Structure formats: structure tokens, C-alpha cells
CSV table of C-alpha atoms and ligand atoms in Angstrom, one decimal:
chain,number,residue,atom,x,y,z
A,1,MET,CA,135.8,142.2,-30.3
A,2,GLN,CA,136.4,145.4,-31.1
A,3,PHE,CA,138.8,147.3,-33.5
A,4,SER,CA,138.1,150.8,-32.7
A,5,LYS,CA,141.9,151.4,-31.7
A,6,SER,CA,142.8,150.2,-35.5
A,7,ILE,CA,140.5,151.6,-36.9
A,8,GLU,CA,141.7,155.1,-36.1
A,9,ALA,CA,145.7,153.9,-36.7
A,10,PHE,CA,144.8,152.9,-40.2
A,11,GLN,CA,143.1,156.1,-40.5
A,12,GLN,CA,146.4,158.0,-39.2
A,13,ALA,CA,148.7,155.8,-41.4
A,14,GLN,CA,147.0,156.2,-44.8
A,15,GLN,CA,147.7,160.0,-44.1
A,16,SER,CA,150.8,159.4,-44.6
A,17,ILE,CA,151.7,155.7,-46.1
A,18,PRO,CA,149.8,154.8,-49.5
A,19,GLY,CA,147.0,152.8,-49.2
A,20,GLY,CA,148.1,152.6,-45.3
A,21,VAL,CA,150.3,149.9,-45.5
A,22,ASN,CA,153.7,149.3,-47.1
A,23,SER,CA,152.2,145.6,-49.0
A,24,PRO,CA,149.2,145.8,-50.3
A,25,VAL,CA,148.1,142.5,-49.0
A,26,ARG,CA,147.9,143.9,-45.8
A,27,ALA,CA,145.0,146.3,-46.2
A,28,PHE,CA,142.4,143.5,-45.9
A,29,LYS,CA,141.1,145.2,-49.3
A,30,SER,CA,139.9,142.4,-50.6
A,31,VAL,CA,137.8,141.3,-47.5
A,32,ASN,CA,136.3,144.8,-47.0
A,33,LEU,CA,137.7,144.8,-43.4
A,34,ASN,CA,139.8,147.2,-41.6
A,35,PRO,CA,143.1,145.7,-41.2
A,36,VAL,CA,144.1,144.9,-37.6
A,37,PHE,CA,147.0,146.2,-36.4
A,38,ILE,CA,149.2,144.5,-34.5
A,39,ASP,CA,151.2,144.9,-31.2
A,40,CYS,CA,153.0,141.9,-30.8
A,41,ALA,CA,153.1,138.0,-30.9
A,42,LYS,CA,154.4,134.7,-29.5
A,43,GLY,CA,154.8,131.4,-30.5
A,44,SER,CA,151.4,130.9,-32.3
A,45,THR,CA,149.6,134.1,-31.2
A,46,VAL,CA,149.4,137.9,-32.3
A,47,VAL,CA,147.9,140.4,-30.6
A,48,ASP,CA,146.4,143.2,-32.2
A,49,ILE,CA,146.3,146.8,-31.0
A,50,ASP,CA,143.0,146.5,-29.3
A,51,GLY,CA,144.2,143.3,-27.4
A,52,ASN,CA,142.7,140.9,-29.4
A,53,GLN,CA,144.6,137.7,-29.7
A,54,TYR,CA,144.1,135.8,-32.6
A,55,THR,CA,146.0,132.3,-33.1
A,56,ASP,CA,148.1,133.0,-36.3
A,57,PHE,CA,148.3,131.0,-39.7
A,58,VAL,CA,149.4,133.6,-41.8
A,59,SER,CA,152.7,133.4,-39.8
A,60,SER,CA,154.3,136.7,-41.7
A,61,TRP,CA,153.3,135.1,-44.7
A,62,GLY,CA,155.7,131.9,-44.6
A,63,PRO,CA,158.7,132.8,-42.6
A,64,LEU,CA,157.5,131.9,-39.1
A,65,ILE,CA,157.9,128.5,-39.5
A,66,PHE,CA,158.8,128.1,-35.6
A,67,GLY,CA,156.4,130.4,-34.5
A,68,HIS,CA,156.7,133.9,-33.5
A,69,ALA,CA,159.7,135.4,-31.0
A,70,HIS,CA,161.3,132.3,-30.9
A,71,PRO,CA,163.5,132.3,-28.0
A,72,GLU,CA,167.0,131.2,-29.7
A,73,ILE,CA,166.2,133.9,-32.8
A,74,VAL,CA,165.6,136.4,-30.5
A,75,SER,CA,168.4,136.0,-28.4
A,76,ALA,CA,170.9,135.3,-31.4
A,77,ILE,CA,169.3,139.0,-33.0
A,78,ASN,CA,170.3,140.7,-29.6
A,79,LYS,CA,173.5,139.3,-29.7
A,80,ALA,CA,174.6,140.1,-33.1
A,81,ALA,CA,173.4,143.5,-32.7
A,82,GLN,CA,175.3,144.2,-29.3
A,83,LYS,CA,178.0,144.2,-32.0
A,84,GLY,CA,177.0,146.3,-34.1
A,85,THR,CA,174.2,146.6,-37.1
A,86,SER,CA,176.0,146.4,-40.4
A,87,TYR,CA,179.4,146.7,-41.7
A,88,GLY,CA,179.1,147.2,-45.3
A,89,ALA,CA,182.2,143.8,-45.2
A,90,PRO,CA,182.5,140.3,-45.0
A,91,THR,CA,181.1,139.0,-41.7
A,92,LEU,CA,182.1,134.9,-40.3
A,93,TYR,CA,177.7,134.9,-40.3
A,94,GLU,CA,177.6,135.1,-43.6
A,95,THR,CA,179.9,131.9,-44.2
A,96,GLU,CA,178.1,129.9,-41.5
A,97,MET,CA,174.9,130.9,-43.7
A,98,ALA,CA,175.9,130.4,-46.8
A,99,GLU,CA,177.3,126.6,-45.5
A,100,LEU,CA,173.9,125.7,-44.1
A,101,ILE,CA,172.5,126.3,-47.1
A,102,VAL,CA,174.7,124.3,-49.0
A,103,GLU,CA,174.3,121.5,-47.2
A,104,MET,CA,170.8,121.4,-46.8
A,105,VAL,CA,169.4,122.2,-50.4
A,106,PRO,CA,170.5,119.4,-52.6
A,107,SER,CA,171.2,121.8,-55.7
A,108,ILE,CA,172.9,124.7,-54.2
A,109,GLU,CA,176.5,124.8,-54.3
A,110,LYS,CA,177.4,128.3,-53.6
A,111,VAL,CA,175.4,131.3,-52.7
A,112,ARG,CA,174.3,134.7,-52.6
A,113,MET,CA,172.3,136.3,-50.2
A,114,VAL,CA,170.0,139.5,-51.0
A,115,ASN,CA,167.3,141.3,-48.6
A,116,SER,CA,164.2,139.8,-50.3
A,117,GLY,CA,162.3,137.1,-52.5
A,118,THR,CA,162.2,140.0,-55.1
A,119,GLU,CA,165.4,140.8,-55.6
A,120,ALA,CA,166.7,137.6,-55.4
A,121,THR,CA,163.7,136.3,-58.4
A,122,MET,CA,165.2,139.6,-60.0
A,123,SER,CA,168.9,138.4,-59.3
A,124,ALA,CA,168.3,134.7,-60.8
A,125,ILE,CA,167.0,136.1,-64.3
A,126,ARG,CA,169.7,138.2,-65.0
A,127,LEU,CA,172.2,135.4,-63.8
A,128,ALA,CA,170.2,133.2,-66.0
A,129,ARG,CA,170.5,135.9,-68.9
A,130,GLY,CA,174.3,137.0,-68.6
A,131,THR,CA,174.9,132.7,-69.0
A,132,THR,CA,172.6,131.6,-71.4
A,133,GLY,CA,173.5,135.3,-73.7
A,134,ARG,CA,169.6,134.8,-74.2
A,135,GLU,CA,166.6,137.3,-73.5
A,136,LYS,CA,163.5,135.5,-73.1
A,137,ILE,CA,161.5,134.3,-69.6
A,138,VAL,CA,158.8,131.1,-69.4
A,139,LYS,CA,156.5,132.4,-66.5
A,140,PHE,CA,153.5,130.4,-65.3
A,141,VAL,CA,150.4,132.6,-65.1
A,142,GLY,CA,149.4,133.0,-61.6
A,143,ASN,CA,153.2,132.4,-60.4
A,144,TYR,CA,154.7,135.3,-58.3
A,145,HIS,CA,158.0,136.2,-57.9
A,146,GLY,CA,157.5,139.4,-56.5
A,147,HIS,CA,157.6,142.7,-58.1
A,148,GLY,CA,160.4,143.0,-60.4
A,149,ASP,CA,159.3,144.5,-63.3
A,150,SER,CA,159.4,141.2,-65.6
A,151,PHE,CA,157.5,139.5,-62.9
A,152,LEU,CA,154.2,141.8,-62.7
A,153,ILE,CA,152.6,140.3,-65.6
A,154,LYS,CA,149.3,137.8,-64.9
A,155,ALA,CA,150.9,137.7,-61.1
A,156,GLY,CA,149.5,136.1,-58.3
A,157,SER,CA,149.0,137.1,-54.8
A,158,GLY,CA,148.4,140.4,-54.0
A,159,ALA,CA,147.7,141.3,-57.9
A,160,ILE,CA,145.1,138.6,-58.7
A,161,THR,CA,143.6,139.9,-55.2
A,162,LEU,CA,143.2,143.4,-56.2
A,163,GLY,CA,142.8,142.7,-59.7
A,164,LEU,CA,146.0,144.1,-60.8
A,165,PRO,CA,147.4,140.9,-62.5
A,166,ASP,CA,149.5,143.6,-65.0
A,167,SER,CA,150.8,146.7,-63.4
A,168,PRO,CA,151.0,149.9,-65.1
A,169,GLY,CA,154.6,151.4,-65.2
A,170,VAL,CA,156.0,147.8,-66.5
A,171,THR,CA,157.2,149.1,-69.7
A,172,ALA,CA,156.4,147.0,-73.0
A,173,GLY,CA,159.9,146.8,-74.1
A,174,ASN,CA,160.3,144.7,-70.4
A,175,ALA,CA,157.0,142.8,-71.3
A,176,LYS,CA,157.9,141.1,-74.3
A,177,ASP,CA,160.4,139.6,-72.7
A,178,THR,CA,158.0,137.6,-70.4
A,179,LEU,CA,156.6,134.6,-72.5
A,180,LEU,CA,153.7,133.5,-70.2
A,181,ALA,CA,152.6,129.5,-69.8
A,182,ASN,CA,149.8,127.5,-68.0
A,183,TYR,CA,151.0,125.8,-65.0
A,184,ASN,CA,150.6,122.1,-64.9
A,185,ASP,CA,150.4,122.3,-68.8
A,186,LEU,CA,153.8,121.2,-70.5
A,187,ALA,CA,152.3,121.6,-73.9
A,188,SER,CA,151.8,125.3,-73.0
A,189,VAL,CA,155.7,125.3,-72.0
A,190,GLU,CA,156.8,123.3,-75.4
A,191,GLN,CA,154.5,125.8,-77.7
A,192,LEU,CA,156.7,128.1,-76.2
A,193,PHE,CA,160.0,126.7,-76.7
A,194,ALA,CA,159.1,125.4,-80.6
A,195,GLU,CA,158.6,129.6,-81.0
A,196,ASN,CA,161.4,130.9,-79.1
A,197,GLY,CA,163.6,128.3,-78.2
A,198,GLU,CA,167.0,129.9,-79.2
A,199,ASN,CA,165.9,133.0,-77.2
A,200,ILE,CA,164.8,131.8,-74.0
A,201,ALA,CA,167.3,132.3,-71.3
A,202,ALA,CA,165.2,130.5,-68.1
A,203,ILE,CA,161.8,128.9,-67.3
A,204,ILE,CA,160.8,130.3,-63.8
A,205,VAL,CA,158.1,128.2,-61.9
A,206,GLU,CA,156.9,128.3,-58.0
A,207,PRO,CA,157.3,124.4,-57.9
A,208,VAL,CA,154.3,124.3,-55.8
A,209,ALA,CA,151.9,127.4,-56.7
A,210,GLY,CA,151.6,129.4,-53.8
A,211,ASN,CA,150.4,132.4,-54.7
A,212,MET,CA,147.1,131.4,-56.6
A,213,GLY,CA,146.1,129.5,-53.4
A,214,VAL,CA,148.3,126.4,-53.2
A,215,VAL,CA,148.4,124.5,-56.2
A,216,LEU,CA,150.3,121.4,-56.8
A,217,PRO,CA,152.0,120.5,-59.1
A,218,GLU,CA,150.5,117.3,-61.0
A,219,LYS,CA,152.9,114.0,-61.6
A,220,GLY,CA,155.4,114.9,-64.2
A,221,PHE,CA,155.4,118.4,-64.4
A,222,LEU,CA,158.3,119.5,-62.7
A,223,GLU,CA,160.2,116.8,-64.2
A,224,GLY,CA,158.5,117.9,-67.6
A,225,LEU,CA,160.0,121.1,-67.0
A,226,ARG,CA,163.2,119.7,-66.4
A,227,GLU,CA,163.8,117.7,-69.4
A,228,ILE,CA,162.7,121.1,-71.6
A,229,ALA,CA,164.7,123.3,-70.4
A,230,THR,CA,168.0,121.4,-70.5
A,231,LYS,CA,167.0,119.9,-74.0
A,232,ASN,CA,167.0,123.8,-75.2
A,233,GLY,CA,169.7,124.9,-73.4
A,234,ALA,CA,167.6,126.8,-71.0
A,235,LEU,CA,167.6,126.8,-67.4
A,236,LEU,CA,165.3,126.3,-64.2
A,237,ILE,CA,164.5,128.2,-61.8
A,238,PHE,CA,163.0,127.0,-58.9
A,239,ASP,CA,161.4,129.9,-57.1
A,240,GLU,CA,161.5,128.5,-53.3
A,241,VAL,CA,160.6,132.0,-51.5
A,242,ILE,CA,157.9,129.8,-50.2
A,243,THR,CA,158.6,126.1,-50.3
A,244,GLY,CA,162.4,126.3,-49.4
A,245,PHE,CA,162.7,124.8,-46.5
A,246,ARG,CA,158.7,124.1,-45.4
A,247,LEU,CA,158.0,121.2,-47.3
A,248,ALA,CA,161.5,119.8,-46.6
A,249,LYS,CA,165.2,120.8,-45.7
A,250,GLY,CA,165.6,120.6,-49.1
A,251,GLY,CA,162.9,122.4,-50.0
A,252,ALA,CA,160.3,121.3,-52.9
A,253,GLN,CA,163.7,120.2,-55.1
A,254,GLU,CA,164.1,118.0,-52.4
A,255,TYR,CA,160.6,117.1,-51.8
A,256,PHE,CA,159.9,116.3,-55.8
A,257,ASN,CA,162.9,114.9,-56.4
A,258,VAL,CA,163.6,117.3,-59.6
A,259,MET,CA,166.3,119.4,-59.5
A,260,PRO,CA,166.9,123.1,-60.6
A,261,ASP,CA,169.9,125.3,-62.1
A,262,ILE,CA,168.9,128.1,-59.8
A,263,THR,CA,166.8,128.4,-57.0
A,264,THR,CA,165.8,131.1,-55.2
A,265,LEU,CA,164.9,131.9,-51.3
A,266,GLY,CA,163.4,134.0,-49.0
A,267,LYS,CA,161.1,134.0,-46.2
A,268,ILE,CA,162.2,131.1,-43.8
A,269,ILE,CA,166.0,131.5,-44.0
A,270,GLY,CA,165.8,135.4,-42.8
A,271,GLY,CA,164.3,133.9,-39.4
A,272,GLY,CA,161.4,137.0,-39.7
A,273,LEU,CA,164.2,139.3,-40.4
A,274,PRO,CA,164.4,141.0,-44.6
A,275,VAL,CA,166.4,138.4,-46.4
A,276,GLY,CA,166.2,136.6,-50.2
A,277,ALA,CA,168.8,134.6,-51.5
A,278,TYR,CA,170.0,132.7,-54.8
A,279,GLY,CA,172.1,129.8,-55.6
A,280,GLY,CA,172.8,127.0,-57.9
A,281,LYS,CA,175.8,125.6,-59.4
A,282,LYS,CA,179.2,126.4,-59.2
A,283,GLU,CA,179.5,127.1,-63.2
A,284,ILE,CA,176.5,129.2,-62.3
A,285,MET,CA,177.3,131.3,-59.6
A,286,ASP,CA,181.0,132.3,-60.4
A,287,GLN,CA,179.7,134.5,-63.1
A,288,LEU,CA,178.7,136.7,-61.0
A,289,ALA,CA,180.9,139.5,-59.8
A,290,PRO,CA,183.5,139.7,-59.0
A,291,ASN,CA,184.8,136.5,-60.2
A,292,GLY,CA,182.3,137.0,-63.2
A,293,PRO,CA,181.1,139.6,-65.1
A,294,ILE,CA,177.2,139.8,-64.3
A,295,TYR,CA,176.7,142.6,-62.0
A,296,GLN,CA,174.7,142.3,-58.4
A,297,ALA,CA,175.2,143.6,-54.9
A,298,GLY,CA,174.3,144.7,-52.2
A,299,THR,CA,174.7,147.7,-49.2
A,300,LEU,CA,172.9,145.4,-46.1
A,301,SER,CA,173.0,142.0,-48.3
A,302,GLY,CA,174.5,139.5,-45.6
A,303,ASN,CA,173.6,141.7,-43.1
A,304,PRO,CA,174.7,140.4,-39.5
A,305,LEU,CA,171.3,140.7,-37.9
A,306,ALA,CA,169.6,138.7,-40.7
A,307,MET,CA,172.3,136.0,-41.0
A,308,ALA,CA,172.3,136.0,-37.3
A,309,ALA,CA,168.2,134.9,-37.6
A,310,GLY,CA,168.5,132.9,-40.4
A,311,SER,CA,171.3,130.6,-39.3
A,312,THR,CA,169.6,130.3,-36.1
A,313,MET,CA,166.7,129.1,-37.7
A,314,LEU,CA,168.5,127.0,-40.1
A,315,LYS,CA,169.8,125.1,-37.6
A,316,LEU,CA,166.6,124.9,-35.2
A,317,ILE,CA,165.3,122.9,-38.4
A,318,ARG,CA,168.6,120.7,-39.0
A,319,ASN,CA,168.7,119.9,-35.1
A,320,THR,CA,165.0,119.4,-34.7
A,321,ALA,CA,164.9,115.3,-35.2
A,322,ASP,CA,160.8,115.5,-35.9
A,323,PHE,CA,160.3,118.5,-37.5
A,324,TYR,CA,158.8,117.9,-40.7
A,325,PRO,CA,156.8,114.8,-39.4
A,326,GLU,CA,155.4,117.0,-36.6
A,327,LEU,CA,154.3,119.7,-39.5
A,328,GLU,CA,153.2,117.0,-41.5
A,329,ARG,CA,151.0,115.3,-38.6
A,330,LYS,CA,149.9,118.9,-37.4
A,331,ALA,CA,148.5,119.5,-41.5
A,332,LYS,CA,146.8,116.6,-41.8
A,333,LYS,CA,145.4,116.8,-38.9
A,334,LEU,CA,143.9,120.1,-39.6
A,335,GLU,CA,143.2,118.9,-43.4
A,336,GLU,CA,141.2,116.1,-42.2
A,337,GLY,CA,139.3,117.5,-39.6
A,338,ILE,CA,138.4,120.5,-42.5
A,339,ARG,CA,137.3,117.8,-44.5
A,340,ASN,CA,135.1,116.1,-42.7
A,341,ASN,CA,133.1,119.7,-41.6
A,342,LEU,CA,133.0,120.2,-45.3
A,343,LYS,CA,131.2,116.7,-45.0
A,344,GLU,CA,128.7,117.5,-41.9
A,345,THR,CA,127.7,121.3,-43.6
A,346,GLY,CA,127.4,120.2,-47.1
A,347,ILE,CA,129.5,123.1,-48.3
A,348,LYS,CA,131.2,122.3,-51.3
A,349,ALA,CA,135.1,123.5,-51.6
A,350,VAL,CA,138.5,122.2,-52.8
A,351,LEU,CA,141.3,121.8,-50.0
A,352,ASN,CA,144.5,121.9,-51.6
A,353,ARG,CA,147.4,120.7,-49.0
A,354,VAL,CA,151.0,119.6,-49.2
A,355,GLY,CA,153.1,119.3,-45.8
A,356,SER,CA,152.3,122.5,-43.9
A,357,MET,CA,151.0,124.7,-46.7
A,358,MET,CA,147.2,124.8,-47.8
A,359,THR,CA,144.2,126.9,-49.0
A,360,LEU,CA,140.5,126.2,-49.1
A,361,PHE,CA,139.2,127.2,-52.3
A,362,PHE,CA,135.2,127.9,-52.7
A,363,THR,CA,135.3,126.8,-55.8
A,364,ASN,CA,131.9,124.3,-57.6
A,365,GLU,CA,134.8,122.6,-59.7
A,366,GLU,CA,136.2,119.0,-58.1
A,367,LYS,CA,139.6,120.5,-58.3
A,368,VAL,CA,141.9,123.0,-58.2
A,369,SER,CA,145.1,122.3,-60.5
A,370,SER,CA,144.8,125.0,-62.8
A,371,TYR,CA,145.0,129.0,-62.3
A,372,GLU,CA,141.5,129.2,-64.3
A,373,GLU,CA,140.7,126.6,-61.7
A,374,ALA,CA,142.1,128.8,-58.7
A,375,MET,CA,140.1,132.1,-60.4
A,376,SER,CA,136.6,129.6,-60.2
A,377,ALA,CA,136.8,130.1,-56.3
A,378,ASP,CA,134.0,132.7,-55.0
A,379,THR,CA,136.2,135.9,-53.5
A,380,THR,CA,133.0,136.9,-51.8
A,381,ARG,CA,132.0,133.5,-49.9
A,382,TYR,CA,136.4,133.6,-48.4
A,383,ALA,CA,135.5,137.4,-47.3
A,384,LYS,CA,132.6,136.2,-45.1
A,385,TYR,CA,134.7,133.6,-44.4
A,386,PHE,CA,137.8,135.3,-42.9
A,387,LYS,CA,135.5,137.7,-41.2
A,388,LEU,CA,134.0,135.0,-39.7
A,389,SER,CA,137.5,133.3,-38.9
A,390,LEU,CA,138.9,136.5,-37.4
A,391,GLU,CA,136.0,136.9,-35.0
A,392,SER,CA,136.5,133.7,-34.1
A,393,GLY,CA,140.2,134.9,-33.0
A,394,MET,CA,142.0,133.1,-36.4
A,395,TYR,CA,144.0,135.0,-38.3
A,396,ILE,CA,144.5,133.5,-41.7
A,397,ALA,CA,145.2,135.0,-45.1
A,398,PRO,CA,143.1,137.9,-45.9
A,399,SER,CA,142.9,136.4,-50.1
A,400,GLN,CA,141.7,133.7,-51.2
A,401,PHE,CA,144.6,133.4,-53.7
A,402,GLU,CA,147.3,132.6,-50.5
A,403,CYS,CA,148.4,130.1,-48.2
A,404,LEU,CA,147.7,129.0,-45.1
A,405,PHE,CA,151.2,127.7,-43.3
A,406,VAL,CA,150.6,125.6,-40.0
A,407,SER,CA,153.9,125.9,-38.1
A,408,TYR,CA,155.7,123.8,-35.4
A,409,ALA,CA,154.9,126.7,-32.7
A,410,HIS,CA,150.5,125.6,-33.2
A,411,SER,CA,149.5,122.7,-30.5
A,412,ASP,CA,147.2,120.0,-30.8
A,413,GLU,CA,144.7,122.8,-29.6
A,414,ASP,CA,145.2,125.3,-31.4
A,415,ILE,CA,144.5,122.6,-34.5
A,416,ASP,CA,141.3,121.8,-32.7
A,417,ASN,CA,140.3,125.7,-32.0
A,418,ILE,CA,140.3,126.6,-35.8
A,419,ILE,CA,139.1,122.9,-36.9
A,420,ALA,CA,136.2,124.5,-34.8
A,421,ALA,CA,136.0,127.6,-35.6
A,422,ASN,CA,136.1,126.4,-39.6
A,423,LEU,CA,132.8,124.5,-38.5
A,424,ASN,CA,130.7,127.4,-36.7
A,425,ALA,CA,132.2,129.5,-40.1
A,426,LEU,CA,131.0,127.3,-42.5
A,427,LYS,CA,127.4,126.5,-41.2
A,428,GLU,CA,127.4,130.6,-40.9
A,429,LEU,CA,128.2,130.8,-44.6
A,430,LYS,CA,125.4,127.9,-44.9
A,431,ARG,CA,122.9,129.7,-43.2
A,432,LEU,CA,123.5,133.0,-44.9
A,433,ARG,CA,123.0,130.6,-48.1
A,434,GLU,CA,120.0,129.5,-47.2
A,435,ASP,CA,118.1,132.8,-46.0
B,501,LIG,C1,156.8,132.5,-54.6
B,501,LIG,C2,157.7,133.7,-53.9
B,501,LIG,N1,158.6,134.5,-54.5
B,501,LIG,C3,158.6,135.8,-54.3
B,501,LIG,C4,158.7,136.1,-53.5
B,501,LIG,C5,158.8,137.5,-53.3
B,501,LIG,O1,159.4,137.9,-51.9
B,501,LIG,P1,159.4,139.6,-51.1
B,501,LIG,O2,157.9,139.8,-50.9
B,501,LIG,O3,160.2,139.0,-50.1
B,501,LIG,O4,160.2,140.1,-51.7
B,501,LIG,C6,156.8,136.0,-52.8
B,501,LIG,C7,156.4,136.6,-52.1
B,501,LIG,O5,155.5,136.3,-51.2
B,501,LIG,C8,156.7,134.3,-53.2
B,501,LIG,O6,156.1,133.3,-52.8
B,502,LIG,N1,151.9,134.8,-51.1
B,502,LIG,C1,152.5,136.2,-51.7
B,502,LIG,C2,152.8,137.2,-50.3
B,502,LIG,O1,153.8,136.1,-48.9
B,502,LIG,C3,153.2,138.5,-50.7
B,502,LIG,C4,153.2,139.0,-49.0
B,502,LIG,C5,153.7,140.7,-49.5
B,502,LIG,O2,153.7,141.2,-50.5
B,502,LIG,O3,153.5,141.6,-48.5
């Protein structure tokens, strides 16, 4: 494979864009490579500007659960665009979108659309603070909720990958209102409530952590958070920006049968266009302006193109009878293939999977169920694994601390190919270690 056009494009981009990218995780910095610039994509395949083809397991970081350029979604966007791209006034698209979300996500009775997952979480904690009259929030180390000031404190995703969990620019005043607990450690949450109970507006959590790599909630963890929040008069916020519509049509709350007070959504609900949303019980959502006093707004919120793409995506999911069983089948096949490869090569690693999201951690630990265990992963080894995968035509996240996403567009052949590529990469890692 050769990458000369991407190398030139990156050099040019760096002249006018900080780091050459509009989101840090795209820069391939932690894997020490030049990012590939994408020309186009269809189904499970992306093509870079040098003409290299990859089977895509990044899926635009989650949204593209039906693959790239799905004809129904593209046609819905085209149709909407013909009628104008934004009005700053209500449209029927928005009600349709809201009704679909309310129908599919069990704890949501009303929902407000925004433009990104970041906006959704920022707005959700304002709503929680405004509703409870309390100021502090509990956040988990290694969870990522976008780049709002309150969340860039021991944050996951690119913040871990680049070694920047606590961003300069977040004021001390802001940071002091974010209390940190440990994922899968209810005692750490109890402790915070024992010290600050009266002041805590909400617990915000990724119900499955996806931004320190995939880390599943242990049995009783989500139930425990529900109980602690209720007992202390705090709200429970599930950040389902990744898990929403991925684990089940009702997200992680349906999958694990634990109901939050507020849910944040993003990624899949935009069908590949910029979108976020937050929703919950009527009494809480009606605290928002113009019904209530808590302010939140957006020039492009509920944008007709995004609503057309998103509602088409949700209808595709709802109307595809074998959707979640098929995702599970393919993802399980991939999991089993990788496990066999690990056995065959004797490489030690931990594979965490739930539904169509998974992470292969290059660690000597026996399991990864905490931030510390996730952080024990050998990122140098991951960087080599990433390079080998890319060179064999598999596009996976350029970071150890992200998810691999299986989509409905992946064929059995795609899964066989990535299993074969994984075997070759593991053999090479073994050889490199032995040299
Ligand atoms: C769980 C979670 N919450 C929030 C966000 C922020 O979403 P966005 O990147 O759309 O702002 C992300 C992004 O990856 C996420 O994974
Ligand atoms: N899991 C983390 C993301 O999806 C973030 C994508 C981005 O910040 O570009």
C-alpha cells in the first residue's frame, strides 16, 4: 500500500487546521502514523485518496450501524435538501424523530434535539442541576462525555489516548463540581454521596464504558447506581451516545433493564449527520424553556437534513426484524475468531465485547473491568497491531482505548477477512517479540 497523497494532504492540512484534523483522535498520533484521508465509502468499505480500500470497523466512531451511504438514508437527505436545508422554525421531521425516540427508548417520554453528543451531555447536566437545585455531578474516571468543561476531567477517548485527561482551560471552579468515582466500584460512589450527598445533582455514566476501550458494567453496578441516585435525590444520567440503538433499540437501558432519569444520545440517531439528543421523564424535560426556566437552544437544532437521515436510520432499525440478532451473530463470530487466534498464537490479551462493540486489550491482566486494568494495556503493541491491520485492509480505531464496531453492512466475508488479518497481525506481533 502506498500513502503518498494522504501524506501530502496531511502536510497541507496542518498549515491551516490545528494538528491537521478537526478532532484529535483522527490524527493517528498515538499510533505514530500519517492519517489516511478518505475519499469515499459505501457499505462496509472506505477508500482513501490514494485508492487504498479498507473494510471499516470504525464506522465514523459509531454512527454508521447500517454501513456507509445507505441508499435509503442518502435518498432521505437528498429529498429533504431539495426542500431547503434549515429554517430555524419547527418542522414535521422533528416530531417524527422525537416520536421514534420516545417509542423506542423505554425511559424517554420527551426529547430535545441538539447537534452533537457533547451538547447533549452539557445540556443534560444543566437540566439535572436546574431541576435538583444542586451543583455537583459524579463522573467516572475514564468515561468520556464529549468535550464540555465539566467532563474533561479524567476523561476517556482521545483525552486518554493523547495523555490529556485533564485539559488546560477548564477552570478550577468548574472542576470542583465534578466528583470522580471509579467505574464498577459502587463503594467509590457511596463515598462521594456520604461526603457531598446534599450537593450532588446527578451521576452521569456510560452504561457500557466505550472510551477506555469497551468495559462492561459488572453485575449489579448499574442497578446500584440507580439505587444510590434515588436514595439521595440525585438524577441518574445514562450517556448512551455510543450504546443508544447499538445494544438494543432501547439502548443499554433496555439491554440491562435499568432505567435512568435522563438519557443522552448521539451518533446512530443522526444517520451520519451531526446530531445529539437528550430526553427523559416529562416532568424533568418540561423544566426546559420555553415551558420551564432552564435555558437551552440551537440555531441548527432539529436540522431537517439531520432529522431526515436520523429518522430514516431509526425506521430501518425498527423495520429490520433480524437487526440485533444479526449484529450479535456477526460480532460473536468475530469474537470467537479472535479468541481462536489468541489461542493459536499464544498472545496474551483480553477481549471485551457486548453486542456489536468490542475491544482487544493487549494486557497481561486476566480481565479488564476497571480503568486501571484498561490502562495496563500495552499501547506500543496496539500501535503495531493497528499498522498491521491497516496494511491488510482493515480500518480499526487508531487507539487502544476505543471500540471496534460491527455493522449490519459487514458481510460474513468481511468478518472472515478481519479474523484472518487478526491472525496474521498476532503472528507478526509474536515474531517481533521473539526477535
Ligand atoms: C459516550 C459518549 N458521550 C459523548 C460523546 C460526545 O459526542 P460528540 O463527539 O458527538 O460530541 C461521545 C463521543 O464519542 C461518547 O462516546
Ligand atoms: N469514542 C470517542 C469518539 O467517538 C470520539 C470521536 C471524536 O472525538 O472524534
